[in-house]
Amino acid sequence: MADFFFFFMKKSTNLFQIRPEAHGKLISILSIDGGGIRGIIPSVVLDFLEAQLQKLDGEDARIADYFDVVAGASTGGLLTAMLTTPNEKNRPLFAAKDIKGFYLDHCPKIFPQKRYLFANGIKFLRALLGPIYDGKYLRQIIKEKLGNVQLHQTLTMIVVPTFDIKQLQPTIFSSYQVKKNPSIDALLSDISIGTSAAPTYLPAHYFETIDSTGRSREFNLIDGGVVANNPTLVAIDEVMKEIYSGNSDFFPDGRFLILSLGTGSTKMEGKYDAKKVAEWGLSGWLLNAGSCPLVDSFTRASGNMVDTYISTVLQAIHSENNYLRIQDDTLSGQVSSVDIATTENLRNLVKVGEELLKKPVSRVNQHTGIYEPSNQGTNDEALIRLAEILCKEKRLRDARSLHGCIISKS
């Protein structure tokens, strides 16, 4: 009896318990965090999800066919562009299974590793004087792959946060805002390079757009992770603005269905305490025990607050059970870095992604900020369920669209 109770508790779940009347009205969002080379982790998860979609709808199924919005910050912004950029047949340029290979092939050239004595010390000095990497190969490969595709041409709506260092304010590249604000209709390559321009690692990105009236606008962009490393809330905000403005693409009583993918984070608990930091000056806060406590603090605080806000917002819009967050907050060593692009480390990151699929579905403990198992099965089981829901939603929408087309013709 005890064994049965344990099994029931493990398998029982309120995740994706969607009321029948909500089907066909769900607003689906895919959100991908920033994290440099750790973008390999969500690429592994997306590969698994797309494979499940293909089992149900055929080998031509792609992630972009099933999500109303894809949002990404920093390296997540690059994944967003890769998933939604059309090829010559107006299908996604990259299948999810191709993205892992892209990272394995190109990250060692984007973040070349020096193998000589005192390399880490020299790397630190370079960071003090300027970007560690010149970003030339990153710009070259992104422009080569994404070509001249602009924001308005993506296969589904996208939302990519960046930060304009000249204006000292966020710039959100949103498909929903292009018609209202054509100056943001930039090349996806420029958007991707801009949102990936992590301070101290890669140089800021400058470019201009020219709208149909001939007016130009300049952008001076750095990493979108500065704005929202987890861009889920940014995506929800863009959709809510459309709902409130009466966008007919959304049902007013529609519910959100959200997949939020992290790129992993370092286990931080117990790393610092008040006694240690009480006497620190600037040097202590900027560099201590091989890391930057000041950045660690800001990053973790920002991430935890986003988790808190998401929980509150989703409860307010009755979608708290339709949110799947897949994240590993226990990384350590080289796999926790954003730029150690050795072949060994990149392959280890693939393993992190594969192992994450087998880990239990977890939610953040709002008091501790730590991800804890939520008795809802494993991540891969949740993704299989999600794929079933996404396929059902697509079929309902396709049928409704076909029915509308037949009525209009008659």
Short mmCIF file of C-alpha atoms in Angstrom, two decimals:
data_model
loop_
_atom_site.label_atom_id
_atom_site.label_comp_id
_atom_site.label_asym_id
_atom_site.label_seq_id
_atom_site.Cartn_x
_atom_site.Cartn_y
_atom_site.Cartn_z
CA MET A 1 0.00 0.00 0.00
CA ALA A 2 2.82 2.38 0.85
CA ASP A 3 4.49 1.60 -2.47
CA PHE A 4 1.25 2.35 -4.34
CA PHE A 5 0.82 5.64 -2.47
CA PHE A 6 4.38 6.68 -3.34
CA PHE A 7 3.80 5.79 -7.00
CA PHE A 8 0.55 7.74 -7.07
CA MET A 9 2.14 10.80 -5.48
CA LYS A 10 5.05 10.63 -7.90
CA LYS A 11 2.83 10.37 -10.97
CA SER A 12 -0.09 12.56 -9.92
CA THR A 13 0.18 16.04 -11.26
CA ASN A 14 -1.70 19.24 -11.79
CA LEU A 15 0.68 20.16 -14.61
CA PHE A 16 -1.17 20.70 -17.91
CA GLN A 17 -4.58 19.93 -16.44
CA ILE A 18 -6.43 21.94 -19.09
CA ARG A 19 -10.19 22.32 -19.06
CA PRO A 20 -11.94 21.10 -22.21
CA GLU A 21 -13.32 24.55 -23.06
CA ALA A 22 -9.78 25.97 -23.11
CA HIS A 23 -8.53 23.72 -25.90
CA GLY A 24 -8.06 25.61 -29.12
CA LYS A 25 -7.70 28.85 -27.17
CA LEU A 26 -4.32 28.28 -25.51
CA ILE A 27 -1.60 30.89 -26.00
CA SER A 28 1.63 28.94 -26.33
CA ILE A 29 4.96 30.50 -25.41
CA LEU A 30 8.47 29.09 -25.63
CA SER A 31 11.05 31.04 -23.62
CA ILE A 32 14.82 30.41 -23.71
CA ASP A 33 17.31 31.86 -21.22
CA GLY A 34 20.69 33.36 -21.92
CA GLY A 35 23.93 31.65 -20.96
CA GLY A 36 26.58 31.62 -23.68
CA ILE A 37 27.77 28.15 -24.65
CA ARG A 38 25.26 26.71 -22.18
CA GLY A 39 22.69 27.27 -24.92
CA ILE A 40 23.52 23.67 -25.78
CA ILE A 41 21.41 22.57 -22.78
CA PRO A 42 18.05 23.93 -24.08
CA SER A 43 18.99 22.77 -27.59
CA VAL A 44 19.03 19.19 -26.29
CA VAL A 45 15.62 19.69 -24.66
CA LEU A 46 14.18 21.22 -27.83
CA ASP A 47 15.54 18.35 -29.90
CA PHE A 48 13.63 15.94 -27.65
CA LEU A 49 10.42 17.98 -27.84
CA GLU A 50 10.56 18.32 -31.61
CA ALA A 51 11.11 14.58 -31.94
CA GLN A 52 7.92 14.00 -29.92
CA LEU A 53 6.00 16.41 -32.16
CA GLN A 54 7.27 14.53 -35.20
CA LYS A 55 6.06 11.21 -33.79
CA LEU A 56 2.57 12.71 -33.68
CA ASP A 57 2.50 14.95 -36.77
CA GLY A 58 5.21 13.65 -39.09
CA GLU A 59 8.88 14.37 -39.72
CA ASP A 60 8.23 17.85 -41.13
CA ALA A 61 6.95 19.12 -37.77
CA ARG A 62 9.01 21.97 -36.35
CA ILE A 63 9.00 23.88 -33.06
CA ALA A 64 7.89 27.11 -34.75
CA ASP A 65 4.68 25.43 -35.98
CA TYR A 66 3.39 24.98 -32.44
CA PHE A 67 4.26 28.11 -30.45
CA ASP A 68 2.50 31.45 -30.82
CA VAL A 69 5.56 33.18 -29.40
CA VAL A 70 9.22 32.24 -29.10
CA ALA A 71 11.23 34.47 -26.77
CA GLY A 72 14.95 34.40 -26.11
CA ALA A 73 17.63 36.48 -24.43
CA SER A 74 21.33 36.41 -25.24
CA THR A 75 22.18 32.92 -26.51
CA GLY A 76 18.45 32.18 -26.20
CA GLY A 77 17.84 35.01 -28.66
CA LEU A 78 20.12 33.27 -31.14
CA LEU A 79 18.21 30.01 -30.68
CA THR A 80 14.97 31.94 -31.19
CA ALA A 81 16.19 33.30 -34.53
CA MET A 82 17.46 29.90 -35.66
CA LEU A 83 14.11 28.24 -34.90
CA THR A 84 11.98 30.89 -36.61
CA THR A 85 14.02 32.10 -39.59
CA PRO A 86 12.47 30.87 -42.85
CA ASN A 87 14.48 29.07 -45.53
CA GLU A 88 13.83 29.29 -49.28
CA LYS A 89 10.80 26.98 -48.85
CA ASN A 90 9.40 29.15 -46.05
CA ARG A 91 10.12 26.47 -43.46
CA PRO A 92 12.39 26.85 -40.41
CA LEU A 93 16.03 27.26 -41.38
CA PHE A 94 17.11 25.02 -38.50
CA ALA A 95 15.48 21.91 -37.15
CA ALA A 96 15.92 21.63 -33.38
CA LYS A 97 18.28 18.67 -33.88
CA ASP A 98 20.63 20.90 -35.92
CA ILE A 99 21.20 23.50 -33.20
CA LYS A 100 23.33 21.28 -30.97
CA GLY A 101 25.64 20.66 -33.94
CA PHE A 102 25.83 24.40 -34.60
CA TYR A 103 27.08 25.01 -31.06
CA LEU A 104 29.54 22.13 -31.16
CA ASP A 105 30.97 23.28 -34.49
CA HIS A 106 31.10 27.03 -34.01
CA CYS A 107 31.48 27.81 -30.29
CA PRO A 108 35.22 26.90 -30.30
CA LYS A 109 35.72 29.58 -32.95
CA ILE A 110 33.47 32.14 -31.27
CA PHE A 111 35.22 31.61 -27.92
CA PRO A 112 38.73 30.41 -28.85
CA GLN A 113 40.57 28.94 -25.87
CA LYS A 114 44.22 29.79 -25.24
CA ARG A 115 46.38 26.90 -24.05
CA TYR A 116 49.44 28.41 -22.46
CA LEU A 117 50.82 29.16 -19.02
CA PHE A 118 48.87 31.81 -17.08
CA ALA A 119 46.08 31.76 -19.70
CA ASN A 120 43.42 32.43 -17.05
CA GLY A 121 45.35 35.37 -15.66
CA ILE A 122 45.80 36.88 -19.10
CA LYS A 123 42.09 36.31 -19.77
CA PHE A 124 41.24 38.28 -16.63
CA LEU A 125 43.54 41.14 -17.63
CA ARG A 126 41.94 41.23 -21.08
CA ALA A 127 38.52 41.49 -19.44
CA LEU A 128 39.76 44.51 -17.47
CA LEU A 129 40.98 46.24 -20.62
CA GLY A 130 38.31 45.23 -23.12
CA PRO A 131 36.18 42.32 -24.41
CA ILE A 132 37.87 38.94 -24.03
CA TYR A 133 36.73 37.94 -27.54
CA ASP A 134 36.58 40.15 -30.61
CA GLY A 135 33.25 38.74 -31.81
CA LYS A 136 34.32 38.70 -35.47
CA TYR A 137 33.55 35.05 -36.06
CA LEU A 138 30.22 35.32 -34.22
CA ARG A 139 29.13 38.20 -36.45
CA GLN A 140 30.36 36.41 -39.56
CA ILE A 141 28.60 33.10 -38.93
CA ILE A 142 25.32 34.66 -37.79
CA LYS A 143 25.13 36.96 -40.81
CA GLU A 144 25.99 34.03 -43.06
CA LYS A 145 23.30 31.77 -41.60
CA LEU A 146 20.46 34.26 -41.07
CA GLY A 147 21.09 36.33 -44.19
CA ASN A 148 18.82 39.31 -44.85
CA VAL A 149 15.75 38.06 -42.99
CA GLN A 150 14.06 40.80 -40.97
CA LEU A 151 12.01 40.70 -37.79
CA HIS A 152 8.66 40.82 -39.59
CA GLN A 153 9.53 37.71 -41.62
CA THR A 154 9.82 35.15 -38.81
CA LEU A 155 7.62 32.05 -39.05
CA THR A 156 6.00 32.77 -35.70
CA MET A 157 6.01 35.77 -33.40
CA ILE A 158 9.24 36.36 -31.51
CA VAL A 159 10.32 38.54 -28.59
CA VAL A 160 14.01 39.29 -28.01
CA PRO A 161 15.15 41.68 -25.26
CA THR A 162 18.32 43.73 -25.62
CA PHE A 163 19.76 46.70 -23.77
CA ASP A 164 20.67 49.95 -25.53
CA ILE A 165 23.75 51.21 -23.72
CA LYS A 166 23.49 54.69 -25.26
CA GLN A 167 19.87 55.17 -24.20
CA LEU A 168 20.44 53.22 -20.97
CA GLN A 169 17.14 51.41 -21.42
CA PRO A 170 15.83 48.09 -22.73
CA THR A 171 15.02 47.68 -26.40
CA ILE A 172 12.57 44.84 -27.00
CA PHE A 173 12.46 43.44 -30.52
CA SER A 174 8.89 42.18 -30.70
CA SER A 175 7.06 40.94 -33.77
CA TYR A 176 3.91 42.44 -32.29
CA GLN A 177 5.38 45.94 -32.31
CA VAL A 178 6.75 46.04 -35.87
CA LYS A 179 3.64 47.58 -37.45
CA LYS A 180 3.36 50.18 -34.72
CA ASN A 181 7.09 50.84 -34.62
CA PRO A 182 8.72 49.92 -37.97
CA SER A 183 12.10 51.22 -36.80
CA ILE A 184 12.62 47.95 -34.88
CA ASP A 185 12.21 45.85 -38.04
CA ALA A 186 15.90 44.99 -38.00
CA LEU A 187 17.76 42.08 -39.51
CA LEU A 188 17.53 38.98 -37.33
CA SER A 189 21.30 38.74 -37.59
CA ASP A 190 21.72 42.17 -36.00
CA ILE A 191 19.18 41.37 -33.30
CA SER A 192 20.94 38.08 -32.52
CA ILE A 193 24.38 39.66 -32.38
CA GLY A 194 23.08 42.50 -30.21
CA THR A 195 21.30 40.33 -27.65
CA SER A 196 24.40 38.09 -27.41
CA ALA A 197 26.87 40.91 -26.78
CA ALA A 198 27.70 40.01 -23.19
CA PRO A 199 29.73 42.76 -21.45
CA THR A 200 33.42 41.85 -20.94
CA TYR A 201 33.03 38.84 -23.25
CA LEU A 202 31.91 40.31 -26.59
CA PRO A 203 31.82 43.86 -27.97
CA ALA A 204 28.62 45.88 -28.07
CA HIS A 205 26.84 45.86 -31.42
CA TYR A 206 25.99 48.98 -33.42
CA PHE A 207 23.66 49.11 -36.40
CA GLU A 208 20.98 51.28 -37.96
CA THR A 209 17.56 50.64 -39.47
CA ILE A 210 15.78 52.75 -42.08
CA ASP A 211 11.98 52.69 -42.24
CA SER A 212 9.74 53.16 -45.29
CA THR A 213 9.80 56.95 -44.89
CA GLY A 214 13.59 57.02 -44.99
CA ARG A 215 14.05 57.78 -41.31
CA SER A 216 16.97 56.07 -39.66
CA ARG A 217 17.35 54.79 -36.13
CA GLU A 218 20.56 53.72 -34.45
CA PHE A 219 21.00 50.91 -31.97
CA ASN A 220 23.86 50.47 -29.49
CA LEU A 221 23.14 47.07 -28.03
CA ILE A 222 24.50 44.80 -25.33
CA ASP A 223 23.36 41.47 -23.91
CA GLY A 224 19.62 40.92 -23.53
CA GLY A 225 20.37 39.05 -20.31
CA VAL A 226 20.94 42.45 -18.70
CA VAL A 227 17.21 43.08 -19.20
CA ALA A 228 15.80 39.61 -18.55
CA ASN A 229 17.96 36.52 -18.68
CA ASN A 230 14.72 34.56 -18.40
CA PRO A 231 12.50 36.39 -20.92
CA THR A 232 9.24 34.64 -20.02
CA LEU A 233 7.71 37.72 -18.39
CA VAL A 234 8.71 39.90 -21.34
CA ALA A 235 6.88 37.54 -23.68
CA ILE A 236 3.79 37.43 -21.46
CA ASP A 237 3.77 41.23 -21.34
CA GLU A 238 3.86 41.50 -25.14
CA VAL A 239 0.94 39.09 -25.47
CA MET A 240 -1.10 40.75 -22.74
CA LYS A 241 -0.74 44.11 -24.47
CA GLU A 242 -2.16 42.53 -27.62
CA ILE A 243 -5.07 40.98 -25.75
CA TYR A 244 -5.93 44.29 -24.08
CA SER A 245 -5.74 46.08 -27.43
CA GLY A 246 -8.30 43.67 -28.90
CA ASN A 247 -6.05 41.56 -31.14
CA SER A 248 -8.40 39.05 -32.76
CA ASP A 249 -5.66 36.41 -32.86
CA PHE A 250 -6.25 35.80 -29.17
CA PHE A 251 -9.33 34.70 -27.26
CA PRO A 252 -9.98 37.06 -24.33
CA ASP A 253 -10.51 34.03 -22.08
CA GLY A 254 -7.52 32.13 -23.45
CA ARG A 255 -5.04 30.47 -21.11
CA PHE A 256 -1.27 30.52 -21.39
CA LEU A 257 0.77 27.37 -22.06
CA ILE A 258 4.44 28.07 -21.36
CA LEU A 259 7.67 26.15 -21.72
CA SER A 260 10.58 28.01 -20.13
CA LEU A 261 14.06 26.60 -20.71
CA GLY A 262 17.04 27.55 -18.58
CA THR A 263 20.67 27.16 -19.55
CA GLY A 264 21.76 26.01 -16.12
CA SER A 265 23.16 28.00 -13.24
CA THR A 266 25.85 27.55 -10.61
CA LYS A 267 25.01 26.13 -7.23
CA MET A 268 25.56 29.19 -5.05
CA GLU A 269 24.18 28.36 -1.60
CA GLY A 270 26.81 28.72 1.08
CA LYS A 271 29.42 30.19 -1.25
CA TYR A 272 29.44 33.54 0.56
CA ASP A 273 28.38 34.79 3.97
CA ALA A 274 28.26 38.11 5.80
CA LYS A 275 31.49 37.47 7.68
CA LYS A 276 33.33 36.87 4.43
CA VAL A 277 32.03 39.88 2.55
CA ALA A 278 31.91 42.38 5.43
CA GLU A 279 35.42 43.66 4.81
CA TRP A 280 35.44 43.46 1.01
CA GLY A 281 36.18 46.46 -1.11
CA LEU A 282 35.75 46.81 -4.87
CA SER A 283 38.37 44.18 -5.68
CA GLY A 284 36.73 41.62 -3.39
CA TRP A 285 33.29 42.13 -4.90
CA LEU A 286 34.62 41.97 -8.46
CA LEU A 287 36.91 38.98 -8.09
CA ASN A 288 36.88 36.41 -5.34
CA ALA A 289 37.47 32.66 -5.46
CA GLY A 290 37.57 32.75 -9.23
CA SER A 291 34.19 34.46 -9.67
CA CYS A 292 32.55 37.87 -9.40
CA PRO A 293 30.36 38.00 -6.27
CA LEU A 294 28.76 41.26 -7.38
CA VAL A 295 27.59 39.75 -10.68
CA ASP A 296 26.61 36.52 -8.93
CA SER A 297 24.43 38.49 -6.53
CA PHE A 298 22.73 40.62 -9.17
CA THR A 299 22.17 37.65 -11.48
CA ARG A 300 20.75 35.36 -8.83
CA ALA A 301 18.58 38.10 -7.32
CA SER A 302 17.19 39.03 -10.74
CA GLY A 303 16.49 35.40 -11.58
CA ASN A 304 14.73 34.75 -8.28
CA MET A 305 12.58 37.85 -8.64
CA VAL A 306 11.57 36.79 -12.15
CA ASP A 307 10.53 33.40 -10.75
CA THR A 308 8.46 35.15 -8.07
CA TYR A 309 6.79 37.51 -10.52
CA ILE A 310 6.02 34.70 -12.97
CA SER A 311 4.34 32.71 -10.22
CA THR A 312 2.19 35.69 -9.25
CA VAL A 313 1.28 36.65 -12.83
CA LEU A 314 0.37 33.09 -13.83
CA GLN A 315 -1.90 32.75 -10.80
CA ALA A 316 -3.58 36.03 -11.74
CA ILE A 317 -4.29 34.80 -15.28
CA HIS A 318 -5.27 31.29 -14.13
CA SER A 319 -2.38 29.60 -15.93
CA GLU A 320 -0.16 28.53 -13.03
CA ASN A 321 -0.60 24.83 -13.90
CA ASN A 322 0.37 25.39 -17.53
CA TYR A 323 3.94 26.49 -16.86
CA LEU A 324 6.85 24.08 -17.26
CA ARG A 325 10.25 25.39 -16.25
CA ILE A 326 13.21 23.13 -17.05
CA GLN A 327 16.38 24.29 -15.34
CA ASP A 328 19.45 22.83 -13.62
CA ASP A 329 20.68 25.05 -10.79
CA THR A 330 23.41 22.70 -9.58
CA LEU A 331 26.15 23.25 -12.17
CA SER A 332 29.75 23.51 -11.06
CA GLY A 333 33.19 23.63 -12.61
CA GLN A 334 33.67 24.23 -16.32
CA VAL A 335 30.12 23.33 -17.34
CA SER A 336 28.92 26.37 -15.37
CA SER A 337 31.00 28.73 -17.52
CA VAL A 338 29.57 30.67 -20.45
CA ASP A 339 32.68 30.57 -22.63
CA ILE A 340 34.96 27.58 -21.98
CA ALA A 341 34.32 26.17 -25.44
CA THR A 342 36.63 23.18 -25.41
CA THR A 343 35.41 20.04 -27.17
CA GLU A 344 35.32 18.21 -23.85
CA ASN A 345 33.29 20.88 -22.07
CA LEU A 346 30.82 21.25 -24.93
CA ARG A 347 30.22 17.50 -24.94
CA ASN A 348 29.77 17.59 -21.18
CA LEU A 349 27.09 20.25 -21.65
CA VAL A 350 25.28 17.91 -24.03
CA LYS A 351 25.34 15.32 -21.24
CA VAL A 352 23.94 17.91 -18.80
CA GLY A 353 21.01 18.46 -21.17
CA GLU A 354 20.42 14.74 -21.60
CA GLU A 355 20.53 14.13 -17.85
CA LEU A 356 18.21 17.08 -17.24
CA LEU A 357 15.53 15.36 -19.30
CA LYS A 358 15.56 12.49 -16.83
CA LYS A 359 15.40 14.69 -13.74
CA PRO A 360 12.10 15.35 -11.95
CA VAL A 361 9.94 18.29 -12.89
CA SER A 362 10.88 20.99 -10.39
CA ARG A 363 9.60 24.32 -9.22
CA VAL A 364 11.32 27.11 -7.38
CA ASN A 365 10.84 27.27 -3.65
CA GLN A 366 9.92 30.93 -3.25
CA HIS A 367 11.56 31.07 0.19
CA THR A 368 14.93 29.53 -0.72
CA GLY A 369 15.18 30.17 -4.47
CA ILE A 370 16.12 26.50 -4.95
CA TYR A 371 14.48 24.21 -7.51
CA GLU A 372 12.71 21.33 -5.78
CA PRO A 373 10.98 18.25 -7.23
CA SER A 374 7.21 18.76 -7.49
CA ASN A 375 5.96 15.14 -7.71
CA GLN A 376 5.02 15.55 -11.37
CA GLY A 377 7.17 12.96 -13.07
CA THR A 378 10.32 13.66 -15.06
CA ASN A 379 11.03 16.46 -17.52
CA ASP A 380 10.93 14.15 -20.52
CA GLU A 381 7.53 12.79 -19.39
CA ALA A 382 6.24 16.36 -19.08
CA LEU A 383 7.53 17.20 -22.55
CA ILE A 384 5.76 14.18 -24.04
CA ARG A 385 2.53 15.44 -22.48
CA LEU A 386 3.25 18.94 -23.73
CA ALA A 387 3.79 17.66 -27.27
CA GLU A 388 0.38 15.97 -27.18
CA ILE A 389 -1.28 19.21 -26.10
CA LEU A 390 0.56 21.30 -28.70
CA CYS A 391 -0.42 18.90 -31.48
CA LYS A 392 -4.05 18.93 -30.36
CA GLU A 393 -4.03 22.73 -30.29
CA LYS A 394 -2.59 22.93 -33.79
CA ARG A 395 -5.15 20.50 -35.21
CA LEU A 396 -8.03 22.43 -33.63
CA ARG A 397 -6.71 25.70 -35.03
CA ASP A 398 -6.09 24.22 -38.47
CA ALA A 399 -9.64 22.80 -38.54
CA ARG A 400 -11.10 26.13 -37.43
CA SER A 401 -9.05 27.97 -40.07
CA LEU A 402 -10.16 25.55 -42.79
CA HIS A 403 -13.79 25.86 -41.69
CA GLY A 404 -13.53 29.64 -41.83
CA CYS A 405 -11.98 29.46 -45.27
CA ILE A 406 -14.80 27.22 -46.57
CA ILE A 407 -17.46 29.55 -45.17
CA SER A 408 -15.82 32.61 -46.71
CA LYS A 409 -15.65 30.92 -50.11
CA SER A 410 -19.27 29.83 -50.00
#
